[in-house]
JSON list of C-alpha atoms in Angstrom, two decimals:
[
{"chain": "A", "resi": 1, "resn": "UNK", "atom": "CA", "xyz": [24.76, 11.34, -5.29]},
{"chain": "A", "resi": 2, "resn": "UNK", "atom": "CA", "xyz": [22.34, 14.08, -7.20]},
{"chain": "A", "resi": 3, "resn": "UNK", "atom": "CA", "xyz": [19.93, 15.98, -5.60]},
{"chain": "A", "resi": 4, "resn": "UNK", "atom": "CA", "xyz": [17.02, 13.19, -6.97]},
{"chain": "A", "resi": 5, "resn": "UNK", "atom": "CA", "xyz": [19.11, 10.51, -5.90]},
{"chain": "A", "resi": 6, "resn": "UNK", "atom": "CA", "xyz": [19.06, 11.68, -2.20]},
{"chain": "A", "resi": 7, "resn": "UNK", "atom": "CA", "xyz": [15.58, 12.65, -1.88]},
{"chain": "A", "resi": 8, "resn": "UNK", "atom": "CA", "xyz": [14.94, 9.01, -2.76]},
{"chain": "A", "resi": 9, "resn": "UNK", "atom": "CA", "xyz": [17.72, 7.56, -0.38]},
{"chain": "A", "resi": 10, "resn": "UNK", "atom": "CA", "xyz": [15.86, 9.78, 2.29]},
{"chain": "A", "resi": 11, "resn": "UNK", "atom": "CA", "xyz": [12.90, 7.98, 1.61]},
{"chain": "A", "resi": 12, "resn": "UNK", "atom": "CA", "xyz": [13.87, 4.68, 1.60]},
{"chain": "A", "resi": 13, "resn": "UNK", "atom": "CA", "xyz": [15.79, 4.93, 4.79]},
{"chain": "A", "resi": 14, "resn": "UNK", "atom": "CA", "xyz": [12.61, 6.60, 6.39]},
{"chain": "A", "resi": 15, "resn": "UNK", "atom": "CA", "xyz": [10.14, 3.93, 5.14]},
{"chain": "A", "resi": 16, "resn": "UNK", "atom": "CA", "xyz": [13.40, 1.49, 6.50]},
{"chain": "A", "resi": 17, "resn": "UNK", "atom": "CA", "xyz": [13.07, 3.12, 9.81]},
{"chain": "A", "resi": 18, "resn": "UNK", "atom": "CA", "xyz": [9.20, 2.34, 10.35]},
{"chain": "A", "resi": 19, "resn": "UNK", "atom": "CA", "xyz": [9.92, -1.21, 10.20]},
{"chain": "A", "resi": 20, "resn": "UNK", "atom": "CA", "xyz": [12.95, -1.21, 12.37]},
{"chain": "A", "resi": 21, "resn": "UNK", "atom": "CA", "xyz": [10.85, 0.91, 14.90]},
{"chain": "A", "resi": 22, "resn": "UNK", "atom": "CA", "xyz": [7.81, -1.74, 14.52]},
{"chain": "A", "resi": 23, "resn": "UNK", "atom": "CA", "xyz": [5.58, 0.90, 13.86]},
{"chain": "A", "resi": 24, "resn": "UNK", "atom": "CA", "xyz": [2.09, 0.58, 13.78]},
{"chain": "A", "resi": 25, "resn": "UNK", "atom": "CA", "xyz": [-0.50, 2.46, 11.88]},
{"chain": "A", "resi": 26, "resn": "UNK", "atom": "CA", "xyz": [-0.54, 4.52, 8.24]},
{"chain": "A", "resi": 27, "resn": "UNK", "atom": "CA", "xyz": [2.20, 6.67, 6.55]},
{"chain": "A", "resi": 28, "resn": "UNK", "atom": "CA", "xyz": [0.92, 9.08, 4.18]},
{"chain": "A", "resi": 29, "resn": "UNK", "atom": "CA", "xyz": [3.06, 10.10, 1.69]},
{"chain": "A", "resi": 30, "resn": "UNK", "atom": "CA", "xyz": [1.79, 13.25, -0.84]},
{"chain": "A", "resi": 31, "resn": "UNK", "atom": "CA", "xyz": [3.68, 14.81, -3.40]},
{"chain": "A", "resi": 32, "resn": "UNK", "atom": "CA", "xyz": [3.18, 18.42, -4.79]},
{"chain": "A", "resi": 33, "resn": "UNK", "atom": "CA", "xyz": [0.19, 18.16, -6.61]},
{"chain": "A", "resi": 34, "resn": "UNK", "atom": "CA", "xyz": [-1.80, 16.61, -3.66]},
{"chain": "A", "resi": 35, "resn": "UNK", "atom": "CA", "xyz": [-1.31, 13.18, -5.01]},
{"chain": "A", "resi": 36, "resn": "UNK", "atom": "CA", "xyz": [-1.58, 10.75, -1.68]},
{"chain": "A", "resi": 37, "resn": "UNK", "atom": "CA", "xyz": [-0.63, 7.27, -1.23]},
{"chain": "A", "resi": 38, "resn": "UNK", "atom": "CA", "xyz": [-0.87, 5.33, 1.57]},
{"chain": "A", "resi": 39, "resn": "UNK", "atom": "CA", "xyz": [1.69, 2.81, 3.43]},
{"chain": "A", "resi": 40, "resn": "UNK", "atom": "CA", "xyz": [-0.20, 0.50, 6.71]},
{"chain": "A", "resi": 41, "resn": "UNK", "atom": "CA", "xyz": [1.79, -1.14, 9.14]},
{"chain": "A", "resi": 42, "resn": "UNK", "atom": "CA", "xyz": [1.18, -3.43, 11.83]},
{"chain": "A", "resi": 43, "resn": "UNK", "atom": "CA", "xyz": [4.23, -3.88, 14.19]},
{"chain": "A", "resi": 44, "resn": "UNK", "atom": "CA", "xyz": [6.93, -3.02, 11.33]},
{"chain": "A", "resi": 45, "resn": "UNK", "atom": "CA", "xyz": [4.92, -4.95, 8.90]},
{"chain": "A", "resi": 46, "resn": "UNK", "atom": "CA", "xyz": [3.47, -3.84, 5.82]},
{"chain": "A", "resi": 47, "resn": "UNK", "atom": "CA", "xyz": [-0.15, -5.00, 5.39]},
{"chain": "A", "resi": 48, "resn": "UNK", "atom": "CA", "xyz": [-1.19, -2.72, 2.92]},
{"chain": "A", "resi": 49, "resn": "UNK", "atom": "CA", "xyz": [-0.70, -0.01, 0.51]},
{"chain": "A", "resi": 50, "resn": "UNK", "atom": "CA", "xyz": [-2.42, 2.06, -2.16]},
{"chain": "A", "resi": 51, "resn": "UNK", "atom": "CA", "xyz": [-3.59, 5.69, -3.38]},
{"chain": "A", "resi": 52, "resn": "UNK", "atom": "CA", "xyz": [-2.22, 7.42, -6.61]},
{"chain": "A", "resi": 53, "resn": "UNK", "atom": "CA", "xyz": [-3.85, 8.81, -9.13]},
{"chain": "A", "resi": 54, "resn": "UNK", "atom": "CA", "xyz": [-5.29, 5.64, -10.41]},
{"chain": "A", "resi": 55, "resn": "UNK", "atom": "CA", "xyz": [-5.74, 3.06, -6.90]},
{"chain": "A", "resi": 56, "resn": "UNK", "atom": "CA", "xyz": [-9.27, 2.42, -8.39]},
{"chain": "A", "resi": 57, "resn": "UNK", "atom": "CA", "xyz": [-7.40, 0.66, -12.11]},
{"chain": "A", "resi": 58, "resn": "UNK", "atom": "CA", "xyz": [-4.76, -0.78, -10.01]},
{"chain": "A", "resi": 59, "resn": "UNK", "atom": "CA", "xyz": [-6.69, -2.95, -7.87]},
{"chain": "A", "resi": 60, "resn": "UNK", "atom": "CA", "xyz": [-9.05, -3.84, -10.60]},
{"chain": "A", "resi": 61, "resn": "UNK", "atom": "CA", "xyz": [-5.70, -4.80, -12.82]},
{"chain": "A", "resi": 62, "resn": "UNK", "atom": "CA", "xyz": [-4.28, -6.46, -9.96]},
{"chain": "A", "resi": 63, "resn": "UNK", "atom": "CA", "xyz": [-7.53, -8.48, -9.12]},
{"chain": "A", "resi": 64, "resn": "UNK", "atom": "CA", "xyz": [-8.29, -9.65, -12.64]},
{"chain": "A", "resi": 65, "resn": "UNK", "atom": "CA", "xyz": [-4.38, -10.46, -13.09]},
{"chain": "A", "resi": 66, "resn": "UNK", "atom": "CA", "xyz": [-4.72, -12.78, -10.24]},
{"chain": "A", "resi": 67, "resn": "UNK", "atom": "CA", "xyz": [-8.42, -14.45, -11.45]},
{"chain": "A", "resi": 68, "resn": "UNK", "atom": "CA", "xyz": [-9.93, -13.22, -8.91]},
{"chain": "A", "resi": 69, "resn": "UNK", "atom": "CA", "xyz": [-13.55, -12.12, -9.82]},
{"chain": "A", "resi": 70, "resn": "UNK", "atom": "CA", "xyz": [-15.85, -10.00, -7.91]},
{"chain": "A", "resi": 71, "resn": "UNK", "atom": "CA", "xyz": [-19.27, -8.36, -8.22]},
{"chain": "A", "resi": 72, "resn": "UNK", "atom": "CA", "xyz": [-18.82, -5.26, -6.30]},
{"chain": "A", "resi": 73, "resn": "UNK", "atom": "CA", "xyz": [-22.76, -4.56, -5.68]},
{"chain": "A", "resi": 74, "resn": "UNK", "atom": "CA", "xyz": [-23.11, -8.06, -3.73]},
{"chain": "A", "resi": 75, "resn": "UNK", "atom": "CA", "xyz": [-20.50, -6.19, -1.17]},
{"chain": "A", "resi": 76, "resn": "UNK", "atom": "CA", "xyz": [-21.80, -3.33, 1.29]},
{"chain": "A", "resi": 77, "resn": "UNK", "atom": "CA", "xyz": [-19.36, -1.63, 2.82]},
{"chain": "A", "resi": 78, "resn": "UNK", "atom": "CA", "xyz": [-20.37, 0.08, 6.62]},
{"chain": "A", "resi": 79, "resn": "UNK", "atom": "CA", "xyz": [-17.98, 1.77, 8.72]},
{"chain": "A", "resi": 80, "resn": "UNK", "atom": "CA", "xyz": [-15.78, 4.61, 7.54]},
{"chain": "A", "resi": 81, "resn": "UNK", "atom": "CA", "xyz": [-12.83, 2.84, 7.48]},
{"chain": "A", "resi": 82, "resn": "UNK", "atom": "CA", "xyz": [-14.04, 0.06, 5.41]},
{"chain": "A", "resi": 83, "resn": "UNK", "atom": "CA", "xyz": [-15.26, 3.05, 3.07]},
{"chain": "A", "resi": 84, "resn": "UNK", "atom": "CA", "xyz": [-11.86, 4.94, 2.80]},
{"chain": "A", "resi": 85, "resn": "UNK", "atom": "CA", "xyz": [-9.79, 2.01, 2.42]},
{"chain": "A", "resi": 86, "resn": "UNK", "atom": "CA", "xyz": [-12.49, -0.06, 0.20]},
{"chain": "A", "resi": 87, "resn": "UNK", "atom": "CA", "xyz": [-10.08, -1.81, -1.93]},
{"chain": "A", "resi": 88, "resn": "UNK", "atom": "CA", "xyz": [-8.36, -3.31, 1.12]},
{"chain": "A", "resi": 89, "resn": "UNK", "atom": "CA", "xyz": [-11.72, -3.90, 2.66]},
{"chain": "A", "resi": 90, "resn": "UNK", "atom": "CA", "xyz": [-13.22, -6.22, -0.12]},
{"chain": "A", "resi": 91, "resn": "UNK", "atom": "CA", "xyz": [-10.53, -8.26, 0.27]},
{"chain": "A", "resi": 92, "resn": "UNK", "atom": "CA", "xyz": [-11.04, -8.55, 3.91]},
{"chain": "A", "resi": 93, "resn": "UNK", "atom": "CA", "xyz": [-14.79, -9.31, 2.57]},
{"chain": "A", "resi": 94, "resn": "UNK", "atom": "CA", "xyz": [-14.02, -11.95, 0.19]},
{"chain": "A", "resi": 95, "resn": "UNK", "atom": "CA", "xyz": [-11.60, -13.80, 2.80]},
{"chain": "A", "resi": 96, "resn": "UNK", "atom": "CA", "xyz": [-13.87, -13.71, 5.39]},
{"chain": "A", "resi": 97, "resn": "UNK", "atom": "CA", "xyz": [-16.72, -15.22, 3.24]},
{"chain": "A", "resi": 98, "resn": "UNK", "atom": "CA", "xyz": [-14.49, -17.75, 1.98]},
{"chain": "A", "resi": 99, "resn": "UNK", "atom": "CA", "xyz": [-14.97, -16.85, -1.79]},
{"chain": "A", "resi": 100, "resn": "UNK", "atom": "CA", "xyz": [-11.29, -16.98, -2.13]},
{"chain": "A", "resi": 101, "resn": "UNK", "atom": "CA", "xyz": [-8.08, -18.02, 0.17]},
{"chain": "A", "resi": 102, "resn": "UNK", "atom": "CA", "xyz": [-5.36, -16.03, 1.66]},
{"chain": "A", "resi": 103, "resn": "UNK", "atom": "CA", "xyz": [-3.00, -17.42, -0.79]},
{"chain": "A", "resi": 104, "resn": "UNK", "atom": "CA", "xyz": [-4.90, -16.14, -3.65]},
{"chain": "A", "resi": 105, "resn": "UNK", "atom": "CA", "xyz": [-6.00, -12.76, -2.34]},
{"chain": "A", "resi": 106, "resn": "UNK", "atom": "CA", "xyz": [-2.07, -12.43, -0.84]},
{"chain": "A", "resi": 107, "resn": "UNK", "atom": "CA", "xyz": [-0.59, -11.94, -4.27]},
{"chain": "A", "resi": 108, "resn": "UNK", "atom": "CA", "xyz": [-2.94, -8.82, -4.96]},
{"chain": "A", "resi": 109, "resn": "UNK", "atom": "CA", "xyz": [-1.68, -7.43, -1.33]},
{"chain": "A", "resi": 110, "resn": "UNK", "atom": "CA", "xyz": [1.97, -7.93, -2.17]},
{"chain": "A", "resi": 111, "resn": "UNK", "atom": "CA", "xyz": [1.58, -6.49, -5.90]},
{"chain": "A", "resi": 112, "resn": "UNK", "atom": "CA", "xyz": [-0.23, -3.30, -4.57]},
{"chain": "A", "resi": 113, "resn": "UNK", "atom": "CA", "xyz": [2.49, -2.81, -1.99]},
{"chain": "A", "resi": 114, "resn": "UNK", "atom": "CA", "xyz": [5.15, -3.35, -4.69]},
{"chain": "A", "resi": 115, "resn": "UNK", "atom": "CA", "xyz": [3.73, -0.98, -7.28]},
{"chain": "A", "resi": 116, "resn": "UNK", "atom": "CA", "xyz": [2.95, 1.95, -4.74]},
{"chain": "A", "resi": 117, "resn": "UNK", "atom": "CA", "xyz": [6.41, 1.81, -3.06]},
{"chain": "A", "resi": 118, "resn": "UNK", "atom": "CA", "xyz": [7.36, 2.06, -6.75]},
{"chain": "A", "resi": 119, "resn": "UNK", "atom": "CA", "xyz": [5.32, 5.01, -7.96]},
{"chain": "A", "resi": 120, "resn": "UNK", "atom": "CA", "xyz": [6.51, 6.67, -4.53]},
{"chain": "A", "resi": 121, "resn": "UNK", "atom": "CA", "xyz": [10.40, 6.64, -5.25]},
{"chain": "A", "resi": 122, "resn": "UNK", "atom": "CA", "xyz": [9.46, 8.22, -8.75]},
{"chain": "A", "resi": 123, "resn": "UNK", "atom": "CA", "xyz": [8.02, 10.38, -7.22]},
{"chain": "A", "resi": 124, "resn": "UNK", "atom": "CA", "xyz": [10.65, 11.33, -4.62]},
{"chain": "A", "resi": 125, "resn": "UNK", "atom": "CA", "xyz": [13.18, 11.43, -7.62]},
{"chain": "A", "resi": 126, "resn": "UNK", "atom": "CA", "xyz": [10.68, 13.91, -9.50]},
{"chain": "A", "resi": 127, "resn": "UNK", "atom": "CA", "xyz": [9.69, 16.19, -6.94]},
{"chain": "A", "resi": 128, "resn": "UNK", "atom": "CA", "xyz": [9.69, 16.76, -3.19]},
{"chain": "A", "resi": 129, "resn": "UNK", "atom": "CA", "xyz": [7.00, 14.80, -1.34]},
{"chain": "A", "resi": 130, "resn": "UNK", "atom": "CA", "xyz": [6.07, 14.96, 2.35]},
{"chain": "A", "resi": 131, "resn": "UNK", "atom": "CA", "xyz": [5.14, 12.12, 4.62]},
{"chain": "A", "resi": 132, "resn": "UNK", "atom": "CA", "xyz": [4.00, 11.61, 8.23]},
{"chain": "A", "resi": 133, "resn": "UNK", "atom": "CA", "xyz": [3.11, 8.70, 10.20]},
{"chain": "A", "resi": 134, "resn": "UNK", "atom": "CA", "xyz": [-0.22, 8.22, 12.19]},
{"chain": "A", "resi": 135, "resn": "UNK", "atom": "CA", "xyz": [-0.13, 5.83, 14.96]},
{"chain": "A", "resi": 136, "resn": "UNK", "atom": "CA", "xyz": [-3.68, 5.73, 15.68]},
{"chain": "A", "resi": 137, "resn": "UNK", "atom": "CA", "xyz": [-5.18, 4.99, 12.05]},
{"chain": "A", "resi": 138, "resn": "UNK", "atom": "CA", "xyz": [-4.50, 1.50, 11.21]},
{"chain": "A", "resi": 139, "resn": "UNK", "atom": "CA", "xyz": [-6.46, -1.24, 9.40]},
{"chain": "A", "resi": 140, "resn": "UNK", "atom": "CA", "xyz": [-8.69, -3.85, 11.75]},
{"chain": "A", "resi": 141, "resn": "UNK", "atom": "CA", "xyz": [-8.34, -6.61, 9.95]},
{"chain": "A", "resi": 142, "resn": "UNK", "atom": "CA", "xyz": [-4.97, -8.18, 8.54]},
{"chain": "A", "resi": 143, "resn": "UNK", "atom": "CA", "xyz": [-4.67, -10.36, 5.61]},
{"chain": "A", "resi": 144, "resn": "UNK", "atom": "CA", "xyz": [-0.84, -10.88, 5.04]},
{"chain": "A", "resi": 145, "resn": "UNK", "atom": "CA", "xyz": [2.32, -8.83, 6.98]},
{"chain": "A", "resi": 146, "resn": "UNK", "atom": "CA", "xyz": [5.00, -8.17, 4.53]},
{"chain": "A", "resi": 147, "resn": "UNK", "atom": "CA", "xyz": [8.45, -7.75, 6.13]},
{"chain": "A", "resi": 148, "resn": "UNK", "atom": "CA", "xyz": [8.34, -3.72, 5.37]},
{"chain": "A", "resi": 149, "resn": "UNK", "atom": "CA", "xyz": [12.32, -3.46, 5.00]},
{"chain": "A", "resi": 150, "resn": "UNK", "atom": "CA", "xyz": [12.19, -6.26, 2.40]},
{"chain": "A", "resi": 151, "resn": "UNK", "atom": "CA", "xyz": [9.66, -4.99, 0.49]},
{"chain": "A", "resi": 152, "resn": "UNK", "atom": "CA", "xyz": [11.22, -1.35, 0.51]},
{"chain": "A", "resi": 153, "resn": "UNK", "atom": "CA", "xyz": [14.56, -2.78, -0.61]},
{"chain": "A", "resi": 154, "resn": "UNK", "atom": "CA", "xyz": [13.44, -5.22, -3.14]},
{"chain": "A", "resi": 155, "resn": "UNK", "atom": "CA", "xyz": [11.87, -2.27, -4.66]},
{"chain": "A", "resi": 156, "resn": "UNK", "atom": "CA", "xyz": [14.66, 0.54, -3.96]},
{"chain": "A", "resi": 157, "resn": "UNK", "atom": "CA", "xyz": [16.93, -2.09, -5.90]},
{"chain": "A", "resi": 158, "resn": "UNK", "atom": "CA", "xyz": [14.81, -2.54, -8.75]},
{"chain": "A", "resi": 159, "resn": "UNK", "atom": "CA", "xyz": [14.44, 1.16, -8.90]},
{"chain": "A", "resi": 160, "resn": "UNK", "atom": "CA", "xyz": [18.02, 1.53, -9.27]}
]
């Protein structure tokens, strides 16, 4: 196993090990050039991700991908968490209001999740990253609970 190889292993088994542990609360993960993403769980499950250098074009892909329109100035956003995780927060918005269902907001959850794990094993492979887990900042509200070790295999695979 290279060098790149094993820093990604390391990962993987780490991000494993928050599920397994049924951790709650956020993992932030930054690389060298002070690139953060960010990985929420809620008891071992992953509710959540984002960050990257381009979160903003990734949920805006992800929501037109799944049809899911939204005029952004018809949502006020209030609290400082609801500010710093926006993107997650809208959602949250739109559910609650009942402009679109958990089964079509879900898919934009799941595909967020997917694509940050992803970017965060490239990364791992292309550089040393850091990462720390932070019990007491988690999201209030939960949309969908991915099973964390699933979702970090699935991807770890497809990596390969």
């Amino acid at each position: 196993m290279d060098t790149d190889s094993l820093a990604v292993h390391s990962i993987v088994e780490q991000l494993r090990s928050y599920s397994q542990r049924q951790f709650s609360g956020c993992i932030e993960i930054q690389d060298q050039q002070e690139q953060h993403w960010y990985l929420h769980y809620h008891l071992g499950r992953i509710i959540w991700a984002t960050g990257g250098h381009h979160s903003h074009r990734r949920w805006r892909r992800l929501m037109s991908q799944h049809k899911l329109h939204v005029d952004l100035s018809k949502i006020s956003l209030r609290t400082p968490e609801e500010i710093s995780y926006w993107d997650y927060h809208v959602l949250v918005i739109l559910l609650k209001r009942q402009s679109f269902t958990r089964d079509q907001i879900s898919p934009v959850v799941e595909h967020s999740v997917h694509e940050v794990l992803f970017d965060v094993l490239q990364q791992a492979a292309a550089q040393q990253i850091t990462y720390y887990g932070e019990v007491h900042r988690t999201l209030s509200a939960t949309i969908t609970l991915l099973h964390g070790e699933q979702a970090v295999n699935q991807v770890y695979d497809e990596w390969l």
